[in-house]
Coordinates of C-alpha atoms in Angstrom, one line a residue:
M212 CA -115.5 -23.3 -223.4
G213 CA -114.8 -20.6 -226.0
N214 CA -118.5 -21.8 -227.8
V215 CA -119.5 -21.3 -224.1
L216 CA -118.6 -17.6 -223.7
V217 CA -119.3 -16.3 -226.9
G218 CA -122.9 -17.5 -226.2
M219 CA -122.7 -15.7 -223.0
E220 CA -120.9 -12.5 -224.5
K221 CA -122.2 -9.4 -222.7
K222 CA -123.4 -6.4 -225.0
L223 CA -120.1 -4.4 -224.8
S224 CA -118.3 -1.6 -226.8
R225 CA -115.4 -3.4 -229.0
E226 CA -112.6 -2.1 -226.4
A227 CA -114.8 -2.6 -222.9
I228 CA -111.6 -3.3 -220.6
A229 CA -112.5 -5.4 -217.3
I230 CA -110.0 -5.3 -214.2
Y231 CA -109.4 -8.9 -212.9
W232 CA -107.4 -8.5 -209.6
V233 CA -105.1 -11.2 -208.9
R234 CA -105.4 -12.3 -205.1
K235 CA -104.6 -15.7 -204.1
D236 CA -105.8 -17.3 -207.0
L237 CA -102.3 -17.3 -209.2
R238 CA -103.6 -19.7 -211.5
L239 CA -105.3 -19.3 -215.1
E240 CA -107.2 -23.1 -214.7
D241 CA -110.5 -23.2 -212.6
N242 CA -110.5 -19.4 -212.1
P243 CA -113.9 -18.1 -211.5
A244 CA -113.1 -14.4 -211.7
L245 CA -111.0 -14.7 -214.6
V246 CA -113.8 -16.3 -216.5
E247 CA -116.1 -13.8 -215.7
A248 CA -113.5 -11.0 -216.9
A249 CA -112.8 -13.1 -220.1
L250 CA -116.4 -12.2 -221.1
H251 CA -114.6 -9.0 -222.1
R252 CA -112.9 -7.6 -224.8
K253 CA -109.9 -7.4 -223.0
V254 CA -108.8 -8.1 -219.6
L255 CA -106.1 -5.9 -217.7
P256 CA -105.0 -8.6 -214.7
V257 CA -103.7 -6.5 -212.1
F258 CA -101.5 -8.0 -209.0
I259 CA -101.7 -5.0 -205.8
L260 CA -99.4 -5.6 -202.9
D261 CA -101.4 -4.4 -199.9
E262 CA -98.9 -3.8 -196.9
K263 CA -101.6 -3.4 -194.3
E264 CA -102.1 -7.4 -195.2
E265 CA -99.7 -9.6 -193.2
I266 CA -97.2 -12.0 -195.0
G267 CA -94.4 -13.6 -194.0
A268 CA -91.1 -13.9 -195.0
A269 CA -91.2 -17.6 -196.6
S270 CA -94.4 -16.4 -198.4
K271 CA -93.0 -13.3 -199.8
W272 CA -90.5 -15.7 -201.1
W273 CA -93.2 -18.1 -202.8
L274 CA -95.3 -14.8 -203.9
H275 CA -92.1 -13.6 -206.0
Y276 CA -91.6 -16.7 -208.1
S277 CA -95.6 -17.4 -208.4
L278 CA -96.2 -14.0 -209.5
Q279 CA -92.9 -14.5 -212.2
S280 CA -95.1 -17.7 -213.1
L281 CA -98.0 -16.1 -213.6
S282 CA -96.9 -13.0 -215.2
S283 CA -95.6 -15.7 -218.2
A284 CA -98.4 -17.3 -218.2
F285 CA -100.4 -14.3 -219.1
G286 CA -97.8 -13.6 -221.7
G287 CA -96.0 -10.4 -219.6
S288 CA -99.6 -8.8 -219.0
L289 CA -99.8 -9.0 -215.1
S290 CA -99.5 -5.5 -213.9
I291 CA -97.7 -4.9 -210.5
F292 CA -99.0 -2.4 -207.7
Q293 CA -98.0 -1.9 -204.5
G294 CA -100.2 0.0 -201.6
N295 CA -103.9 0.8 -201.3
P296 CA -106.3 -1.5 -203.5
L297 CA -109.1 0.9 -203.5
T298 CA -107.0 3.8 -204.5
I299 CA -105.2 1.6 -207.3
L300 CA -108.1 0.1 -208.7
K301 CA -109.9 3.6 -209.1
E302 CA -107.4 4.8 -210.6
L303 CA -106.5 2.0 -213.0
V304 CA -110.9 2.1 -213.8
E305 CA -110.6 5.6 -214.6
R306 CA -107.4 5.5 -216.6
N307 CA -108.1 2.2 -218.6
G308 CA -112.3 2.6 -219.2
G309 CA -112.4 -0.5 -216.9
E310 CA -116.4 -1.5 -217.1
A311 CA -115.8 -4.0 -214.3
V312 CA -113.5 -5.3 -211.6
Y313 CA -113.5 -9.1 -210.9
W314 CA -111.8 -11.3 -208.1
N315 CA -111.7 -14.1 -206.2
R316 CA -112.4 -13.9 -202.4
C317 CA -110.3 -14.1 -199.5
Y318 CA -111.5 -14.7 -196.2
T319 CA -109.1 -12.8 -193.9
P320 CA -111.0 -10.6 -191.3
Y321 CA -108.7 -7.6 -192.9
T322 CA -109.3 -8.6 -196.4
V323 CA -113.1 -8.9 -195.8
A324 CA -113.5 -5.6 -194.3
R325 CA -111.3 -4.5 -196.8
D326 CA -113.0 -5.6 -199.7
K327 CA -116.6 -4.8 -198.5
I328 CA -115.4 -1.0 -198.7
I329 CA -113.8 -1.4 -202.5
K330 CA -117.5 -3.1 -203.6
E331 CA -119.1 -0.1 -202.4
A332 CA -116.9 2.1 -204.4
L333 CA -116.5 0.3 -207.4
P334 CA -118.5 -1.7 -210.1
A335 CA -117.5 -4.8 -208.7
K336 CA -117.7 -8.7 -208.0
S337 CA -116.6 -11.3 -206.4
F338 CA -116.0 -15.1 -206.8
N339 CA -115.5 -18.1 -204.7
G340 CA -112.0 -19.3 -205.7
S341 CA -110.8 -20.3 -202.8
L342 CA -112.8 -23.2 -201.2
L343 CA -114.9 -25.9 -201.7
F344 CA -117.8 -24.3 -199.8
E345 CA -118.4 -20.8 -198.4
P346 CA -118.0 -20.5 -194.7
W347 CA -121.2 -18.9 -194.3
E348 CA -123.2 -21.6 -196.2
I349 CA -121.9 -24.8 -194.0
K350 CA -124.5 -24.4 -190.6
K351 CA -126.1 -26.8 -188.3
D352 CA -129.9 -26.8 -188.9
N353 CA -130.1 -24.2 -186.3
G354 CA -127.9 -21.8 -188.0
E355 CA -125.1 -21.6 -186.1
P356 CA -121.8 -22.6 -187.3
Y357 CA -120.3 -26.2 -186.3
K358 CA -117.6 -26.1 -183.5
V359 CA -116.8 -29.5 -184.3
F360 CA -114.8 -30.6 -187.3
T361 CA -116.6 -34.5 -188.0
P362 CA -119.8 -33.1 -188.0
F363 CA -119.0 -29.9 -190.1
F364 CA -117.5 -32.2 -192.5
K365 CA -119.8 -35.6 -192.2
R366 CA -123.3 -33.3 -192.1
G367 CA -122.0 -30.0 -193.1
C368 CA -120.2 -30.2 -196.2
L369 CA -120.5 -33.9 -197.5
G370 CA -124.5 -33.0 -196.8
A371 CA -124.5 -29.9 -199.1
G372 CA -124.1 -31.1 -202.1
S373 CA -121.2 -31.9 -204.5
P374 CA -118.7 -28.9 -204.7
R375 CA -118.1 -26.8 -208.1
K376 CA -116.7 -28.8 -211.4
P377 CA -113.6 -27.2 -212.1
L378 CA -113.4 -24.4 -215.1
P379 CA -110.9 -24.7 -217.9
I380 CA -108.4 -21.7 -219.0
P381 CA -111.2 -19.2 -220.9
E382 CA -110.2 -19.4 -224.7
K383 CA -110.8 -16.5 -225.2
L384 CA -108.6 -13.9 -223.4
Q385 CA -106.8 -10.6 -224.8
C386 CA -104.8 -9.3 -222.1
I387 CA -103.3 -6.0 -221.8
K388 CA -100.7 -4.3 -219.4
D389 CA -101.1 -0.8 -217.6
D390 CA -98.5 1.5 -218.5
T391 CA -97.6 2.4 -215.0
S392 CA -97.1 -0.9 -213.8
L393 CA -94.2 -1.6 -211.4
S394 CA -91.7 -4.7 -212.0
I395 CA -92.3 -7.8 -209.6
E396 CA -88.6 -7.0 -208.3
D397 CA -89.7 -3.0 -207.2
L398 CA -92.0 -5.1 -204.9
Q399 CA -88.5 -6.3 -202.5
L400 CA -89.9 -9.8 -201.8
L401 CA -87.0 -11.6 -201.7
P402 CA -84.5 -11.5 -199.0
T403 CA -81.6 -9.1 -198.5
I404 CA -79.7 -11.9 -196.7
P405 CA -79.6 -15.3 -199.1
W406 CA -81.4 -18.0 -196.5
D407 CA -83.1 -19.2 -199.2
K408 CA -80.8 -21.3 -201.3
E409 CA -81.9 -24.6 -199.8
I410 CA -85.5 -23.5 -200.2
K411 CA -85.2 -23.1 -203.7
K412 CA -83.8 -26.1 -204.6
T413 CA -87.1 -27.7 -203.0
W414 CA -90.0 -26.2 -204.7
K415 CA -91.0 -25.9 -208.3
V416 CA -93.0 -22.4 -207.8
G417 CA -96.1 -21.8 -209.7
E418 CA -99.1 -23.4 -211.5
E419 CA -97.0 -26.1 -213.6
G420 CA -95.3 -27.3 -210.4
A421 CA -98.4 -27.2 -208.2
K422 CA -100.0 -29.5 -211.4
K423 CA -96.5 -31.7 -211.4
R424 CA -96.3 -32.1 -207.7
F425 CA -100.1 -33.1 -207.6
S426 CA -99.8 -35.8 -210.6
D427 CA -96.8 -37.1 -208.9
F428 CA -98.9 -37.5 -205.4
L429 CA -101.4 -39.0 -207.0
K430 CA -99.1 -41.7 -209.0
E431 CA -97.0 -42.4 -206.3
G432 CA -98.4 -41.1 -202.6
I433 CA -102.1 -41.2 -202.1
S434 CA -101.9 -45.2 -202.3
S435 CA -100.8 -45.2 -199.0
Y436 CA -101.8 -41.7 -197.8
K437 CA -104.0 -42.9 -194.7
E438 CA -101.3 -44.6 -192.6
G439 CA -97.9 -43.0 -194.9
R440 CA -98.1 -39.9 -194.2
D441 CA -97.3 -40.1 -190.4
F442 CA -93.6 -41.0 -191.5
P443 CA -91.9 -38.0 -191.9
A444 CA -89.2 -39.7 -193.8
K445 CA -91.7 -41.5 -196.6
P446 CA -93.1 -39.5 -199.8
F447 CA -96.8 -40.4 -198.6
V448 CA -97.3 -36.5 -198.1
S449 CA -99.0 -34.7 -201.0
R450 CA -97.2 -31.2 -200.3
L451 CA -99.7 -29.3 -201.8
S452 CA -100.0 -26.8 -199.2
P453 CA -98.3 -24.0 -200.4
Y454 CA -99.7 -24.3 -203.9
V455 CA -103.3 -24.5 -202.2
H456 CA -102.5 -21.3 -200.1
F457 CA -101.4 -19.2 -202.5
G458 CA -104.1 -20.4 -205.0
E459 CA -101.8 -22.3 -207.9
I460 CA -104.4 -25.0 -207.5
S461 CA -107.7 -24.8 -206.7
P462 CA -109.2 -27.1 -204.1
N463 CA -112.0 -28.3 -206.3
T464 CA -109.2 -29.5 -208.9
L465 CA -107.8 -31.7 -206.0
W466 CA -111.4 -32.8 -205.0
Y467 CA -112.5 -34.0 -208.7
G468 CA -108.7 -34.9 -209.1
A469 CA -108.6 -37.7 -206.3
Q470 CA -111.8 -39.2 -206.8
K471 CA -110.9 -40.2 -210.5
K472 CA -108.9 -42.3 -208.5
G473 CA -111.7 -44.0 -207.3
A474 CA -113.2 -44.1 -203.8
N475 CA -111.0 -46.3 -201.0
K476 CA -109.6 -45.3 -197.2
D477 CA -106.7 -43.2 -198.8
I478 CA -108.9 -41.3 -201.1
D479 CA -111.4 -40.5 -198.6
H480 CA -108.8 -39.5 -196.1
F481 CA -107.4 -37.3 -198.6
L482 CA -110.6 -35.5 -199.1
R483 CA -111.2 -35.3 -195.6
E484 CA -107.7 -33.3 -195.2
L485 CA -109.4 -30.9 -197.5
G486 CA -112.5 -30.5 -195.3
W487 CA -110.1 -29.7 -192.6
R488 CA -109.1 -26.6 -194.4
E489 CA -112.4 -25.6 -195.1
F490 CA -113.0 -26.2 -191.4
S491 CA -110.5 -24.0 -190.4
Y492 CA -111.8 -21.6 -192.9
S493 CA -115.3 -21.6 -191.4
L494 CA -113.7 -21.0 -187.6
L495 CA -111.9 -17.7 -188.6
F496 CA -115.0 -16.3 -190.8
H497 CA -117.1 -16.9 -188.0
N498 CA -114.5 -16.2 -185.2
P499 CA -112.4 -13.1 -186.4
S500 CA -109.9 -13.2 -183.6
L501 CA -109.0 -17.0 -184.0
P502 CA -105.7 -15.7 -184.6
A503 CA -105.0 -13.6 -181.2
R504 CA -107.9 -14.9 -178.7
N505 CA -108.5 -18.6 -177.0
L506 CA -111.8 -19.8 -178.5
Q507 CA -111.9 -21.2 -174.8
E508 CA -111.6 -18.0 -172.7
K509 CA -110.6 -20.4 -169.5
F510 CA -107.2 -20.3 -171.3
D511 CA -107.4 -16.5 -170.6
R512 CA -105.9 -17.5 -167.3
F513 CA -103.5 -20.0 -168.3
P514 CA -99.9 -19.3 -167.1
W515 CA -97.8 -19.5 -169.6
I516 CA -94.4 -18.9 -169.2
K517 CA -92.0 -16.0 -171.0
N518 CA -88.4 -17.5 -171.8
K519 CA -87.0 -15.9 -174.7
E520 CA -84.4 -18.4 -174.4
H521 CA -86.1 -21.7 -174.5
L522 CA -88.1 -19.9 -177.1
L523 CA -85.1 -19.4 -179.4
A524 CA -83.9 -22.8 -178.9
W525 CA -87.3 -24.3 -179.9
K526 CA -87.0 -22.0 -183.2
K527 CA -82.8 -22.7 -184.0
G528 CA -83.6 -26.7 -183.4
K529 CA -81.3 -26.9 -180.6
T530 CA -83.8 -28.1 -177.9
G531 CA -82.0 -31.3 -177.1
I532 CA -85.0 -33.6 -178.3
P533 CA -84.1 -35.0 -181.4
F534 CA -87.3 -35.5 -183.0
V535 CA -88.4 -31.8 -182.0
D536 CA -85.2 -30.3 -183.4
A537 CA -85.2 -32.1 -186.9
G538 CA -88.7 -30.9 -187.7
M539 CA -87.7 -27.1 -186.2
R540 CA -84.7 -27.5 -188.8
E541 CA -86.9 -29.0 -191.7
L542 CA -88.7 -25.7 -191.6
W543 CA -85.7 -23.6 -191.4
Q544 CA -84.5 -25.5 -194.6
T545 CA -87.1 -26.1 -196.7
G546 CA -90.0 -23.4 -195.4
Y547 CA -91.8 -26.6 -195.0
M548 CA -92.3 -29.1 -191.9
H549 CA -94.1 -32.6 -191.9
N550 CA -97.8 -32.3 -190.8
R551 CA -97.3 -35.2 -187.8
V552 CA -94.2 -33.3 -186.7
R553 CA -95.9 -30.0 -187.0
M554 CA -98.4 -31.1 -183.6
V555 CA -95.6 -32.7 -181.7
V556 CA -93.0 -29.5 -181.8
A557 CA -96.2 -27.3 -181.4
S558 CA -97.5 -29.6 -178.2
Y559 CA -93.8 -29.5 -177.0
L560 CA -93.2 -25.4 -176.8
V561 CA -96.8 -24.9 -175.6
K562 CA -96.9 -28.2 -173.2
N563 CA -93.4 -29.0 -171.8
L564 CA -92.2 -25.2 -172.3
R565 CA -95.5 -23.8 -171.4
I566 CA -94.9 -20.9 -174.1
D567 CA -97.8 -19.3 -175.3
W568 CA -99.3 -21.0 -178.6
R569 CA -99.1 -17.7 -180.5
E570 CA -95.5 -17.5 -180.2
G571 CA -95.6 -20.7 -182.0
A572 CA -98.2 -19.3 -184.4
A573 CA -96.1 -15.9 -185.1
H574 CA -93.0 -17.8 -186.1
F575 CA -94.6 -20.5 -188.3
F576 CA -96.5 -17.7 -190.2
D577 CA -93.4 -16.4 -191.1
C578 CA -91.5 -19.5 -192.1
L579 CA -93.6 -21.3 -193.4
V580 CA -94.0 -21.0 -197.4
D581 CA -97.8 -22.3 -196.9
A582 CA -98.1 -20.1 -194.1
D583 CA -102.1 -19.8 -194.0
L584 CA -103.8 -17.5 -191.5
A585 CA -106.9 -20.0 -191.2
N586 CA -105.0 -23.0 -190.9
N587 CA -101.9 -21.5 -188.5
S588 CA -104.2 -20.1 -186.0
A589 CA -107.0 -23.0 -186.1
S590 CA -104.1 -25.5 -185.9
W591 CA -102.6 -24.1 -183.0
Q592 CA -105.5 -23.9 -180.7
W593 CA -105.8 -27.3 -181.5
V594 CA -102.7 -28.5 -180.1
A595 CA -103.0 -25.9 -177.3
G596 CA -106.1 -27.3 -176.2
C597 CA -108.0 -24.1 -176.3
G598 CA -109.5 -24.2 -179.5
A599 CA -112.7 -25.4 -181.4
D600 CA -112.8 -29.3 -181.4
A601 CA -109.3 -29.1 -179.6
A602 CA -107.1 -32.0 -178.7
P603 CA -107.9 -32.2 -174.8
Y604 CA -105.0 -30.1 -172.9
F605 CA -104.2 -33.1 -171.2
R606 CA -102.8 -35.1 -174.6
I607 CA -99.5 -34.3 -174.7
F608 CA -97.2 -35.8 -177.6
N609 CA -93.9 -37.7 -176.3
P610 CA -91.4 -36.6 -178.7
V611 CA -89.6 -39.7 -177.6
T612 CA -92.0 -42.1 -178.6
Q613 CA -93.2 -40.3 -181.4
G614 CA -90.0 -40.6 -183.1
Q615 CA -89.4 -44.4 -182.2
K616 CA -92.7 -44.7 -184.3
F617 CA -93.0 -42.2 -186.8
D618 CA -89.7 -42.2 -187.8
P619 CA -88.5 -46.0 -186.7
E620 CA -84.9 -46.5 -188.5
G621 CA -84.1 -42.7 -187.7
E622 CA -83.7 -41.6 -191.5
Y623 CA -85.8 -38.3 -190.9
V624 CA -83.9 -37.0 -187.6
R625 CA -80.8 -38.5 -189.4
K626 CA -81.3 -35.9 -192.1
Y627 CA -81.7 -32.8 -190.3
V628 CA -79.8 -33.6 -187.0
S629 CA -76.5 -34.9 -188.7
E630 CA -74.6 -34.4 -185.8
L631 CA -76.0 -37.4 -184.0
S632 CA -76.0 -39.7 -187.0
K633 CA -73.7 -42.2 -185.9
L634 CA -76.0 -43.0 -182.8
P635 CA -77.7 -46.2 -183.0
N636 CA -81.5 -46.0 -183.2
K637 CA -82.0 -47.3 -179.6
Y638 CA -80.3 -44.2 -178.3
L639 CA -81.2 -41.7 -181.5
F640 CA -84.5 -39.9 -179.9
S641 CA -83.1 -39.5 -176.3
P642 CA -79.3 -39.1 -176.3
W643 CA -79.5 -38.2 -172.7
E644 CA -80.1 -41.6 -172.0
T645 CA -77.2 -43.0 -173.9
P646 CA -74.2 -44.5 -172.1
V647 CA -71.0 -42.4 -171.8
E648 CA -69.2 -45.2 -174.3
V649 CA -71.5 -45.4 -177.0
L650 CA -71.4 -41.2 -177.2
E651 CA -67.8 -41.5 -177.3
I652 CA -67.9 -43.8 -180.6
A653 CA -70.6 -41.6 -182.0
G654 CA -68.4 -38.5 -181.4
V655 CA -71.5 -36.7 -179.8
E656 CA -70.7 -34.8 -176.3
L657 CA -73.7 -33.3 -175.1
G658 CA -73.9 -29.6 -174.1
K659 CA -70.8 -29.5 -177.1
E660 CA -71.9 -31.5 -180.4
Y661 CA -75.5 -31.7 -179.1
P662 CA -77.5 -29.6 -176.7
E663 CA -78.6 -31.4 -173.3
P664 CA -82.6 -30.8 -172.9
L665 CA -83.9 -27.7 -171.9
V666 CA -86.7 -29.5 -169.8
D667 CA -87.2 -32.6 -168.6
L668 CA -89.9 -34.5 -170.4
K669 CA -91.8 -35.8 -167.4
V670 CA -91.2 -33.3 -165.2
S671 CA -92.5 -30.3 -167.6
R672 CA -95.5 -33.0 -168.8
A673 CA -96.5 -33.0 -164.8
A674 CA -96.1 -29.2 -164.5
A675 CA -98.1 -28.9 -167.5
L676 CA -100.7 -30.8 -166.7
S677 CA -101.0 -29.1 -163.0
S678 CA -101.1 -25.5 -164.8
Y679 CA -104.1 -26.9 -166.6
E680 CA -105.7 -28.1 -163.5
R681 CA -105.8 -24.8 -162.0
I682 CA -108.1 -23.2 -164.7
K683 CA -109.9 -26.6 -165.9
S684 CA -113.3 -25.3 -164.1

């Protein structure tokens, strides 16, 4: 790469400086904006905490440690700021004699509008370092965006040619730091109440952690990925989502890294999951109101129930439905939830409790370390039945049968709902159906050690379907 850079080098003054604006790309490898900045004599890498850009508590925690990791990778030369990016970048250009500003694109409605203004005011250039394909590139033959995933992926993505191949780390990279930089601690990203102890044990944050996670997944998980990923107690999910969200590893690296393993149903399914991420970003790009508005307008008339007690019980993992509660407690303890369980807990909230999907999306956005506006919004609308390519509203996950099918030995539930650990598998997923003598032997008194169900699953399912019938036409 070094020889290529020398051949491409621009005619610059010896002290010409490029500003590389770090965003959701906290890595050195496969970083198009950094590669371009490295063509200059010196690079000023800068991170700016824009307070207008929404970020959840768990994401702030991850960001703190990811910035530490990236700063170390830059030899301590990462400059930290907080405030209005346009104002800060202007000052940095003037103070340091910056010739150009480079960044990798973000695709939320706010960042798209913000970056357009910055490009008009500064000598700036942006790159795609976050997606396999640009959202505006994958369209139907008539120019309209896709609304259904399968044709989006098969005809749109796979028909668009191969994604860009990953770029190596620039060999010629001389970084400098601005004298007015804050410290990472000044951003106050970590919680004041130490709820993060368990989360910290769960993850190795940063680019090296991302590479190791991917390497481990290729060795241990991908061989059983297609079927195994549905079982939350098994090690067959990638757990790469937070690393991809923060750009500690690129989807291009994942795409080509997986393909090196060959071609089979497990590899294909993993690539398809990367396609779902692309689809979510396409939906958000073409529907900027996705996080707040039903894509299917008929759901604007849906009679959601406002019940603070039920919502709080769901958040705390105290619904009385063990498979649901296990998922919510996994979320609280680790900042993550298994994907199969995410669908089940979301279905329970919006269909059995009939609480607005936006309440669930807001909680996930605050608590997930992989909280991604596009994925989160599109996924909640999918489960609620009001989005594009949505699961039909009448598809209501039964959390009892889901637990029995995908956690047959009860390993997952017993790990997170330990008060039920002595219940036999036969009753583990529906303790309210357990004979009194069996509950006594297990040391469980419903309503005391473990709550009674908030609602009857059959009755609440019927009520949800009745509510849907009233808005269907």
